[in-house]
XYZ file of C-alpha atoms in Angstrom:
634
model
C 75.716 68.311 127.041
C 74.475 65.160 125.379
C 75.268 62.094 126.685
C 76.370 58.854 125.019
C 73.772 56.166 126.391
C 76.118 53.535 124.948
C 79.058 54.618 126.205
C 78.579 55.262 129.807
C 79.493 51.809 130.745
C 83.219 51.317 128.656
C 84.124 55.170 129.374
C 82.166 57.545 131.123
C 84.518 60.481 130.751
C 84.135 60.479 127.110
C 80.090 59.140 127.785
C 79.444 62.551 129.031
C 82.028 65.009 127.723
C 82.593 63.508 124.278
C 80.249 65.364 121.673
C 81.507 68.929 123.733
C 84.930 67.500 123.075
C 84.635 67.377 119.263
C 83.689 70.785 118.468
C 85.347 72.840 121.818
C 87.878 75.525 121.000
C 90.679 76.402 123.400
C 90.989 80.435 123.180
C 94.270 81.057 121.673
C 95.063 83.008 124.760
C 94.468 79.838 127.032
C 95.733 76.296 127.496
C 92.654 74.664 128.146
C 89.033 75.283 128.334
C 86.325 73.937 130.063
C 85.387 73.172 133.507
C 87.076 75.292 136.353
C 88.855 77.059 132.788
C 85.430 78.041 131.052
C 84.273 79.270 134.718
C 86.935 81.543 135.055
C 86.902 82.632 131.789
C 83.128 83.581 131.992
C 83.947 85.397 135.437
C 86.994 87.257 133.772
C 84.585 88.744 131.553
C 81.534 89.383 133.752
C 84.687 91.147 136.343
C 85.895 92.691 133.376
C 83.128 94.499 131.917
C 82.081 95.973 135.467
C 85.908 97.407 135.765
C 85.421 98.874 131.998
C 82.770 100.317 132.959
C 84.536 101.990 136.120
C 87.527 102.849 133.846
C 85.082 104.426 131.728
C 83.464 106.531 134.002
C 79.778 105.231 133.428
C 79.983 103.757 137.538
C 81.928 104.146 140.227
C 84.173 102.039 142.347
C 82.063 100.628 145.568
C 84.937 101.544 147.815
C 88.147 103.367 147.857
C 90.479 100.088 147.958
C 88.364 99.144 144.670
C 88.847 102.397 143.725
C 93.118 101.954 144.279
C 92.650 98.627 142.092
C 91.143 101.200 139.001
C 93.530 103.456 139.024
C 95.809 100.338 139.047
C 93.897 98.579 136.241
C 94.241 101.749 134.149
C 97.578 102.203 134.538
C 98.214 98.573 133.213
C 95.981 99.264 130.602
C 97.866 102.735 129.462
C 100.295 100.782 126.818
C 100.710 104.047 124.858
C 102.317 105.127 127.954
C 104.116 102.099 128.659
C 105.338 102.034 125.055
C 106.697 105.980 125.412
C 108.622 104.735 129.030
C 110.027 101.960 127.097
C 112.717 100.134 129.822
C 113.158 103.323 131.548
C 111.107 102.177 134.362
C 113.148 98.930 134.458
C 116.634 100.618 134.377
C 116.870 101.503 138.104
C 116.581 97.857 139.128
C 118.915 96.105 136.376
C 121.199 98.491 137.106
C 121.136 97.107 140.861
C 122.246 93.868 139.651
C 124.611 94.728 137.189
C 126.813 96.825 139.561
C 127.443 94.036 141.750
C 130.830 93.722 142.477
C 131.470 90.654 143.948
C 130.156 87.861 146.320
C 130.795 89.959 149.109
C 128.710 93.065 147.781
C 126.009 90.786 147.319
C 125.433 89.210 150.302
C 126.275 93.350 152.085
C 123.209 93.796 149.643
C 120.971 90.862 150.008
C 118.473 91.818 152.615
C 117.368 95.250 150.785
C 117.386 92.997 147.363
C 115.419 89.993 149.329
C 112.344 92.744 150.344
C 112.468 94.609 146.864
C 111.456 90.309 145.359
C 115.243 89.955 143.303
C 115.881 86.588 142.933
C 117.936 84.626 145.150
C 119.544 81.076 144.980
C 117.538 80.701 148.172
C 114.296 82.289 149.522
C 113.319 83.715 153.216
C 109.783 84.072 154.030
C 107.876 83.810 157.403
C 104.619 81.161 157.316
C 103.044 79.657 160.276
C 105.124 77.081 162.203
C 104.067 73.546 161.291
C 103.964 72.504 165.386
C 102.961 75.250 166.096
C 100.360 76.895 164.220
C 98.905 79.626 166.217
C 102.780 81.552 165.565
C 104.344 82.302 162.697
C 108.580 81.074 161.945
C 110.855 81.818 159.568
C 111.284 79.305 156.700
C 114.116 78.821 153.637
C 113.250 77.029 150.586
C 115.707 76.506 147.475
C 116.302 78.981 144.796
C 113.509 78.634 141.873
C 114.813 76.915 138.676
C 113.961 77.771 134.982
C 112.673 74.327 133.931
C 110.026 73.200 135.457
C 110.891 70.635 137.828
C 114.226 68.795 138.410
C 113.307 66.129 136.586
C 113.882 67.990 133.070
C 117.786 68.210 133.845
C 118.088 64.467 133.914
C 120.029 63.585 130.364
C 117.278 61.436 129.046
C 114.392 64.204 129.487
C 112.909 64.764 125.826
C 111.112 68.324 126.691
C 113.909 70.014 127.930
C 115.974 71.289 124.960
C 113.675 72.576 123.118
C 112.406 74.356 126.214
C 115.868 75.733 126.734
C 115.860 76.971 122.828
C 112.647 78.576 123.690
C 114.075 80.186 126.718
C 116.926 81.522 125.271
C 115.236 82.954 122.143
C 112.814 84.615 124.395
C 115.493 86.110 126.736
C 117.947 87.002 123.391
C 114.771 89.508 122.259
C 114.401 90.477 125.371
C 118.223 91.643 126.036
C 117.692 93.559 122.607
C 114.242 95.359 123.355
C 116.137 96.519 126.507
C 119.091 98.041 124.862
C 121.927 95.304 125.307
C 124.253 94.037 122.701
C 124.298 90.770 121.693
C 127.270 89.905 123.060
C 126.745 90.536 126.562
C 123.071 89.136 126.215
C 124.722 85.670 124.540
C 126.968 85.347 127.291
C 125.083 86.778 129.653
C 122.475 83.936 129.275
C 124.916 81.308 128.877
C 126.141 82.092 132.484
C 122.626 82.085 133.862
C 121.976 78.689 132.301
C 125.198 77.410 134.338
C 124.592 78.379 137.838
C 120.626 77.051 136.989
C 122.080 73.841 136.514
C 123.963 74.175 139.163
C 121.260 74.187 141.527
C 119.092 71.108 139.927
C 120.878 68.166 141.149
C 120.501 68.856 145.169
C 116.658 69.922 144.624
C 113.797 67.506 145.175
C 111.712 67.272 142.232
C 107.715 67.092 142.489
C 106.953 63.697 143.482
C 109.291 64.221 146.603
C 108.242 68.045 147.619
C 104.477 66.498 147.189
C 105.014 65.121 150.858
C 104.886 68.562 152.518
C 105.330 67.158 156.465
C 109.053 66.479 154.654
C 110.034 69.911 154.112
C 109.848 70.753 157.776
C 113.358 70.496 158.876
C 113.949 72.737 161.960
C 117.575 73.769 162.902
C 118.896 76.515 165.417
C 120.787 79.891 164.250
C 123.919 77.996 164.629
C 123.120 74.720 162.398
C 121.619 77.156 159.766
C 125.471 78.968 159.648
C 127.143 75.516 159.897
C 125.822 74.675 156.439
C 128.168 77.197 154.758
C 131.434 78.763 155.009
C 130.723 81.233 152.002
C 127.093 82.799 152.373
C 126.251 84.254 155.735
C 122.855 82.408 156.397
C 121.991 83.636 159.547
C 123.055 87.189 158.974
C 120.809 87.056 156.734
C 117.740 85.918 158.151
C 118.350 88.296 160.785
C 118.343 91.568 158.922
C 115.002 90.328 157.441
C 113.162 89.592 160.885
C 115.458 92.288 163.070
C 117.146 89.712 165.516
C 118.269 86.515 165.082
C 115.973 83.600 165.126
C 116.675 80.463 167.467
C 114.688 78.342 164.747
C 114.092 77.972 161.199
C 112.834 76.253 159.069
C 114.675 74.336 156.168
C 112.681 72.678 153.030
C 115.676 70.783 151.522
C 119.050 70.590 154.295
C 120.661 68.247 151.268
C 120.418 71.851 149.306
C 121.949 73.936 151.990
C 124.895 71.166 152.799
C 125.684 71.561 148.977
C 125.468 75.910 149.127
C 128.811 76.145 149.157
C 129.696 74.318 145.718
C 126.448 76.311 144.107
C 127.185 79.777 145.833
C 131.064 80.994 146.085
C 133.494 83.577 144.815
C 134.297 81.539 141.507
C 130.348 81.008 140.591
C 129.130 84.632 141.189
C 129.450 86.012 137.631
C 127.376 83.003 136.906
C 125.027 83.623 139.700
C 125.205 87.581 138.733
C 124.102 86.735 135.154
C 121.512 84.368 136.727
C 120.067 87.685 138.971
C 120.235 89.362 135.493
C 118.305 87.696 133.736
C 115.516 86.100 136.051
C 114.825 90.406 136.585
C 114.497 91.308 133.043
C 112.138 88.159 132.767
C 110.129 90.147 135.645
C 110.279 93.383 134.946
C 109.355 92.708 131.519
C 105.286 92.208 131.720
C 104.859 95.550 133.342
C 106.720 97.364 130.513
C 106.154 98.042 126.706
C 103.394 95.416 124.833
C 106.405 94.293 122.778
C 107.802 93.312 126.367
C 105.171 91.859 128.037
C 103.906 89.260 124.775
C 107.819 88.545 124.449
C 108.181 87.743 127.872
C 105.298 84.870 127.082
C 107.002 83.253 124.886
C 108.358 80.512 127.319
C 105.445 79.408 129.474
C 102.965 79.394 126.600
C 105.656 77.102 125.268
C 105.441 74.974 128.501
C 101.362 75.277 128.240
C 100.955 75.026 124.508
C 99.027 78.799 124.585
C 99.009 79.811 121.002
C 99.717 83.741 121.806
C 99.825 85.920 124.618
C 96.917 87.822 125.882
C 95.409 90.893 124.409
C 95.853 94.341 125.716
C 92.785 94.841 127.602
C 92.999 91.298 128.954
C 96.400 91.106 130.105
C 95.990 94.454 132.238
C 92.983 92.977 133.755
C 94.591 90.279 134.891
C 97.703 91.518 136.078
C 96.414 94.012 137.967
C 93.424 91.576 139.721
C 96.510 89.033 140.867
C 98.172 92.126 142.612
C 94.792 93.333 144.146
C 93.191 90.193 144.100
C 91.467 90.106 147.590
C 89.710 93.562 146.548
C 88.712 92.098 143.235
C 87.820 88.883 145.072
C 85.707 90.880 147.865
C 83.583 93.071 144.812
C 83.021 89.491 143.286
C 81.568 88.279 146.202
C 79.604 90.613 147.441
C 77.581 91.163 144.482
C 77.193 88.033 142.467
C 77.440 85.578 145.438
C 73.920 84.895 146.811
C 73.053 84.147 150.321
C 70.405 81.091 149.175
C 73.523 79.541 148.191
C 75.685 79.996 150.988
C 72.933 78.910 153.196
C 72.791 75.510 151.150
C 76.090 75.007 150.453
C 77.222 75.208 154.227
C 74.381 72.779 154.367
C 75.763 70.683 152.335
C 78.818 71.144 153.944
C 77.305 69.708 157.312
C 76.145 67.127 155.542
C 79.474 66.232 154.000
C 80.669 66.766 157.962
C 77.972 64.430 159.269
C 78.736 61.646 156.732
C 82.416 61.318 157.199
C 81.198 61.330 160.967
C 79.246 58.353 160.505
C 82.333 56.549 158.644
C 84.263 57.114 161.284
C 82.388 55.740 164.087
C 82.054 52.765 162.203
C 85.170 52.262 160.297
C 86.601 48.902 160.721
C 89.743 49.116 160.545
C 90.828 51.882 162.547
C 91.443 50.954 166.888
C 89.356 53.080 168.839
C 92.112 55.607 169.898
C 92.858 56.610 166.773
C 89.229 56.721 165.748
C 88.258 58.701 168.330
C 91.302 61.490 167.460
C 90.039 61.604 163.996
C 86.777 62.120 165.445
C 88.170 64.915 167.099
C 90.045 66.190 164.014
C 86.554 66.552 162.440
C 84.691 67.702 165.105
C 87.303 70.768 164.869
C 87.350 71.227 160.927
C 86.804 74.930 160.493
C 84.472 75.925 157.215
C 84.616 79.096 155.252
C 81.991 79.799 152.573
C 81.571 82.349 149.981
C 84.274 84.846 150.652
C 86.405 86.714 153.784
C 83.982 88.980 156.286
C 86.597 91.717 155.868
C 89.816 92.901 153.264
C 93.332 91.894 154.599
C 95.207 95.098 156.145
C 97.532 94.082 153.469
C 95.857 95.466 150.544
C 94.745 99.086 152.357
C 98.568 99.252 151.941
C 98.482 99.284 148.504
C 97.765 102.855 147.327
C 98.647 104.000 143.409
C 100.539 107.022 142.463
C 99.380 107.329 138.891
C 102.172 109.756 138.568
C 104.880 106.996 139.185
C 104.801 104.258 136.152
C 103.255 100.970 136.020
C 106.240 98.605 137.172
C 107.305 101.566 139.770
C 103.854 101.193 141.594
C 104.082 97.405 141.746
C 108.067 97.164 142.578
C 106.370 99.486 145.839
C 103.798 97.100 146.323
C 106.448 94.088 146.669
C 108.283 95.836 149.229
C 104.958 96.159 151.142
C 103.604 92.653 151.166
C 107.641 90.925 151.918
C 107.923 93.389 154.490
C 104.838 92.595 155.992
C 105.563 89.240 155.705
C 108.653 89.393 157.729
C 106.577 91.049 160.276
C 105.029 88.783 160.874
C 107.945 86.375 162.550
C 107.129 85.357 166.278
C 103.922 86.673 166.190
C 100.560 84.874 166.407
C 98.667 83.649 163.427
C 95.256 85.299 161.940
C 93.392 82.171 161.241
C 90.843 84.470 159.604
C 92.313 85.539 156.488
C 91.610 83.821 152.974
C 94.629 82.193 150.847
C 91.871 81.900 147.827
C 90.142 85.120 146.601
C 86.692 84.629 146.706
C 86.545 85.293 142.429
C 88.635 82.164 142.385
C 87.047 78.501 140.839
C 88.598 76.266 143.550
C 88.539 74.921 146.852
C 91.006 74.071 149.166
C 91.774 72.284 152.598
C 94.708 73.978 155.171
C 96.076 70.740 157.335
C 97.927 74.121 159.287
C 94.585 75.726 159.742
C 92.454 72.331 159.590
C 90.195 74.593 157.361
C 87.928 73.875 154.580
C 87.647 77.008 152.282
C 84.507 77.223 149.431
C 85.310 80.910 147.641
C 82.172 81.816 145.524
C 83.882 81.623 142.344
C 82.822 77.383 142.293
C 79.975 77.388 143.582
C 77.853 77.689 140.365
C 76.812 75.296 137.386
C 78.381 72.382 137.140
C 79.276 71.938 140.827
C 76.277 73.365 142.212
C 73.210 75.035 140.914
C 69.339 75.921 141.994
C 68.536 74.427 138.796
C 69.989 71.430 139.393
C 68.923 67.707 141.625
C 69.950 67.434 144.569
C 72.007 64.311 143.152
C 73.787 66.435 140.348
C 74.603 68.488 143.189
C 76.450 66.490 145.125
C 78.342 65.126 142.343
C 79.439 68.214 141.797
C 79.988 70.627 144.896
C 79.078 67.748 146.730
C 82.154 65.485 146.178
C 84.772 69.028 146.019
C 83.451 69.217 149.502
C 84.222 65.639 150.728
C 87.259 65.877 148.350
C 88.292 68.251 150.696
C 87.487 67.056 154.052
C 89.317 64.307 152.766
C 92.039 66.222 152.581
C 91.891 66.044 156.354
C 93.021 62.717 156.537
C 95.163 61.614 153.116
C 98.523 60.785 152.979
C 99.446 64.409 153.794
C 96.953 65.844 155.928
C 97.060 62.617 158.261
C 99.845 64.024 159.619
C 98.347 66.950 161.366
C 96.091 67.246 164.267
C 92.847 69.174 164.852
C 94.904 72.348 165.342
C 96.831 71.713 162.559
C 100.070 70.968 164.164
C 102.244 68.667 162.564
C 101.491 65.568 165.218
C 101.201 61.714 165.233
C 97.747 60.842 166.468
C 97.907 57.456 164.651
C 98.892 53.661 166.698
C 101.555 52.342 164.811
C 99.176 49.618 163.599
C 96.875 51.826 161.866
C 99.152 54.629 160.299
C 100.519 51.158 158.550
C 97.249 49.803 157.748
C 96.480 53.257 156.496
C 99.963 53.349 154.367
C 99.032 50.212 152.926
C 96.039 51.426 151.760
C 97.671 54.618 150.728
C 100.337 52.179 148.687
C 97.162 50.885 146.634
C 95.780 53.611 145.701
C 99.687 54.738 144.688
C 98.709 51.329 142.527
C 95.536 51.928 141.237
C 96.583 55.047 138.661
C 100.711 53.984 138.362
C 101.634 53.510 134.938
C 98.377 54.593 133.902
C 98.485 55.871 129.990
C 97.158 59.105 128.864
C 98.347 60.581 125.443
C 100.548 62.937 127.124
C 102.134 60.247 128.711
C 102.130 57.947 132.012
C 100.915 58.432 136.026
C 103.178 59.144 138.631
C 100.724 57.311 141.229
C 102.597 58.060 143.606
C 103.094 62.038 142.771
C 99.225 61.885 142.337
C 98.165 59.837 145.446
C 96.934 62.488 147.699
C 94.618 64.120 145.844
C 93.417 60.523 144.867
C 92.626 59.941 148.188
C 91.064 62.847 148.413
C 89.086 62.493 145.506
C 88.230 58.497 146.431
C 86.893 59.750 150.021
C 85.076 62.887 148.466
C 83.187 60.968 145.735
C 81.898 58.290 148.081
C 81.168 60.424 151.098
C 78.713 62.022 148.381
C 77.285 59.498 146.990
C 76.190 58.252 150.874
C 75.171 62.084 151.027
C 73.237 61.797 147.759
C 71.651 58.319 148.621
C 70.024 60.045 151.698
C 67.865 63.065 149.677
C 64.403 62.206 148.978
C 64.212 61.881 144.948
C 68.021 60.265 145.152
C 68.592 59.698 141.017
C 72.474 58.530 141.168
C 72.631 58.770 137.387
C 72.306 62.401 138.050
C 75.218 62.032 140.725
C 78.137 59.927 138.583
C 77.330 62.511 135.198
C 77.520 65.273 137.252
C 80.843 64.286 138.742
C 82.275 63.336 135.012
C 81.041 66.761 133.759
C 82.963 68.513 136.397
C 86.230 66.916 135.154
C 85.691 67.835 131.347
C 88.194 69.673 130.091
C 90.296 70.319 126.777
C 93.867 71.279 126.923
C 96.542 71.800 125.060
C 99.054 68.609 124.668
C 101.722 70.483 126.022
C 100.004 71.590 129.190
C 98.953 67.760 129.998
C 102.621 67.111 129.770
C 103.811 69.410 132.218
C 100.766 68.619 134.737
C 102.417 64.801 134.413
C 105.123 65.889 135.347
C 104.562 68.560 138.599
C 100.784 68.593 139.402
C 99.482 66.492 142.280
C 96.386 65.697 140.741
C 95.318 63.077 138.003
C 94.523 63.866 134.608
C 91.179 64.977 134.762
C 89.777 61.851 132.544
C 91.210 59.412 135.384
C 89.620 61.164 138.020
C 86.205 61.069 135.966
C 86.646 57.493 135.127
C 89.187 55.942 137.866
C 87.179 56.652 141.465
C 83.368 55.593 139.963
C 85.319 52.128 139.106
C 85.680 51.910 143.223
C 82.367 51.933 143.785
C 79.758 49.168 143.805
C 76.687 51.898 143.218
C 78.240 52.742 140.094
C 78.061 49.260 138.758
C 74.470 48.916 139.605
C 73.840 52.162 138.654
C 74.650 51.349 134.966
C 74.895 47.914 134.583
C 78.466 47.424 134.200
C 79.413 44.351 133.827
C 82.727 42.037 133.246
C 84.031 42.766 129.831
C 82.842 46.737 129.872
C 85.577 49.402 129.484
C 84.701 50.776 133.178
C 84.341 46.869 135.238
C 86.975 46.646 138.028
C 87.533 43.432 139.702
C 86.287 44.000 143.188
C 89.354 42.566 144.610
C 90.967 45.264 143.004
C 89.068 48.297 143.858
C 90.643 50.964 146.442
C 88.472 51.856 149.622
C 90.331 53.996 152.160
C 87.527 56.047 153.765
């Protein structure tokens, strides 16, 4: 990419990224491109044309849980068979809902319909205990809503109409492609859209779920049944787990003290429809093509994709999120080198060093606390690359190509929510991966205290052979710090170097450190993008993260021998470049935790004194921060 001389020093986003800008297309079947987008779009079709090639017959699958994921792959991609089965396959599981007598039915039938992944106004699921990490609890979260967030079912929300219009035009074709009239489908979908009101106003929206350490509410067997008289809560959760659990785990108790207006005799033909319909929106992508592009319709809507996927592409990708682990393992193994895992866990000890170094000689933190973080780091697992062995979950998953497409994957949900229910009480496999390794991300586990680098990222821009050192570490570099930094934001403070939820901080310094926080909250509120304004405080985690991450780096990059910290800031603003749909930046504004991607180009360089000597940035420029003004947490 060219880069505008002139420009770096009023707006270095658009300095680096803005020529690409003018003439980038977004493929129709995508909301954005470029960046992490154009990565995985490359790697879908690299991934892809090996699997065509297996499908084909011209190689051979490397093992036989690859060879499972074929068979899988070319039963997605068999649409003149799924176009003969029409809804047939479907039928079965409607029909499950739709002869649902009454409340009490229901709940007699909730357990089976819980492990077979119906829908539910609330949702079991077994994830390792937030105290106490090394064993696994039971957990319920709220029932999933059909807007986005809560915060379109406020009055004065301007999206959500016409998103309900384009949800209820999608399910209306949908009814009819399965064989409904359209007067059970009308109010059919009218009663669904009830009971999903219903549920909004006792659900957190975003901003509030955003501070995770708050959705760990434990109760006992008997508080979990005092929250209603009219859904058996406990019997429940103990024909999921086989005995009844002396804790769980509640996300939102204000949800479960209100069950009782949202779930009881007089709502369930509203909360019947709502089953209805939130199935057929499921069971729809694995059927006919007609199905699978209708059932589109709404989330491209929400992303601003012009159509749905093609044929070929849609199969690949449905069936590489069910095996995705297998797909993830091929990936790695033969496109991931080890030259680069050697100098990316390099880097990586680097990174570790640096923050080190901060620590010891941070001045605002007392020595207790300092020395806790210390040990925090000093205890910060690191996985590179991908997993040294495939999950016993997905040697589970074996294909009857006899059976049809939505029949093998309604099989495959039973076997994954069954094995997650297992897992109650037992101890937790730090080992395994949440990320396949074909992925382009990174992420940090305050549970695990992990650090996880799948192979998918680590290639041009973030990191490259080809590249300086310097360019280097303003790519992969500061996604590394970004994610040690993780460690120790707003969220991830919380947690010790176990990754129990624990206060390690003196009261002094967690509210020096929430102070700081608060300005960063600050820095991006009320920022203006052309989809709208910041949420700082929705954001501020991952700008924390990204703050601690991009000067960790530059220290890292400061150190190498032919240091060139142009290289380093136009690396980091290349990493951020992306195009997207205006629809898609709309909806990130509204749920995603991290900044538009031009504020994190532009916003964290403007913290940073190197930058300013770097380019000459003076008073007056588009990029000059007052230093009084500038956020410095780590």
């Amino acid at each position: 990419m060219t880069v505008n001389e002139q420009l770096i020093k009023d707006d270095l986003y658009m300095a680096v990224n803005g020529e690409w800008l003018k003439t980038a297309k977004i493929p129709t079947d995508r909301p954005t491109t470029g960046g992490f987008a154009t990565l995985a779009d490359n790697i879908e079709h690299q991934l892809m044309d090996d699997f065509n090639a297996m499908l084909d017959g011209k190689t051979q699958p490397t093992d036989k849980y690859l060879g499972e994921f074929i068979k899988y792959y070319r039963l997605a991609a068999d649409f003149d068979r799924r176009n003969k089965e029409g809804f047939g396959p479907a039928l079965e599981l409607l029909e499950r809902v739709s002869h649902l007598h009454d409340l009490t039915d229901w709940q007699h039938q909730l357990p089976d319909l819980t492990k077979d992944g119906f829908p539910a106004p609330f949702q079991f699921f077994v994830e390792p205990d937030m105290k106490d990490t090394q064993h696994y609890v039971l957990s319920v979260d709220v029932g999933s809503l059909i807007l986005p967030d809560t915060t379109y079912y406020q009055e004065n929300n301007p999206q959500a109409p016409a998103l309900l219009e384009t949800y209820r035009a999608m399910m209306l074709k949908l009814f009819k492609l399965a064989g409904y009239d359209d007067d059970f489908a009308r109010e059919t979908l009218e009663q669904a859209l009830v009971f999903d009101r219903s549920m909004a106003p006792y659900e957190k929206d975003s901003t509030a779920r955003a501070d995770y350490a708050s959705l760990y509410n434990p109760v006992s067997a008997a508080e979990l049944s005092a929250f209603s008289d009219q859904v058996d809560l406990v019997a429940n959760a103990a024909a999921l787990i086989g005995k009844t659990p002396d804790k769980i785990i509640v996300s939102e108790p204000r949800y479960f003290e209100h069950l009782d207006k949202i779930v009881n005799p007089q709502t369930f033909t509203n909360l019947k429809s709502w089953l209805f319909v939130k199935t057929l929106l499921r069971v729809s992508p694995y059927l006919t093509d007609e199905a699978r592009t209708t059932a589109t319709i709404y989330n491209r809507a929400l992303s601003g994709s012009k159509q749905a996927a093609n044929q070929q592409k849609s199969a690949y990708r449905l069936a590489s999120d069910q095996f995705s682990q297998v797909v993830g393992l091929y990936y790695g193994h033969k496109y991931f080198g080890e030259q680069a895992k050697a100098d990316v866990e390099q880097m990586v000890a680097k990174m570790v060093a640096v923050y080190k170094h901060r620590l010891e000689n941070n001045d605002w933190l007392s020595a207790a606390t300092r020395e806790q973080a210390i040990v925090k780091l000093n205890n910060l697992g690191v996985q590179v690359g991908y997993p040294d062995k495939l999950a016993p979950l997905y040697k589970r998953f074996v294909v009857d190509e006899k059976e049809s497409l939505l029949t093998n994957d309604a099989r495959f949900i039973r076997i994954a929510i069954e094995d997650n229910f297992s897992r109650w009480g037992k101890e937790v496999d730090r080992t395994e991966w949440e990320m396949a390794a074909s992925t382009v991300n990174a992420y940090y586990n305050p549970s695990f205290n992990i650090i996880v680098f799948p192979a998918a990222i680590l290639q041009a821009p973030f990191y490259s052979l080809d590249q300086s050192a310097s360019a280097n570490y303003g790519g992969i570099g500061a996604v590394i710090a970004h994610e040690i930094s993780h460690a120790f934001d707003n969220n991830g403070a919380k947690f010790d170097e176990w990754g129990n939820m624990k206060n390690w901080w003196t009261d002094a310094d967690k509210k020096h450190f929430d102070t700081l926080a608060q300005d960063m909250v600050r820095e991006f509120d009320g920022l203006t993008t052309r989809a709208g304004k910041v949420n700082g405080k929705l954001v501020v985690s991952e700008n924390i993260a990204d703050a601690g991450g991009l000067s960790c780096a530059l220290e890292a990059a400061k150190e190498t021998p032919d240091a060139n910290l142009r290289d380093f800031f136009i690396n980091w603003a290349r990493i951020w470049c992306v195009k997207s749909s205006l629809e898609r930046e709309k909806l990130l504004l509204a749920i995603d935790v991290h900044a538009p991607q031009e504020l994190r180009a532009n916003i964290q360089p403007r913290n940073l004194a190197d930058f300013y000597t770097t380019f000459n940035v003076q008073p007056g420029n588009g990029m000059y921060m007052k230093p009084e003004d500038r956020v410095n947490i780590w």
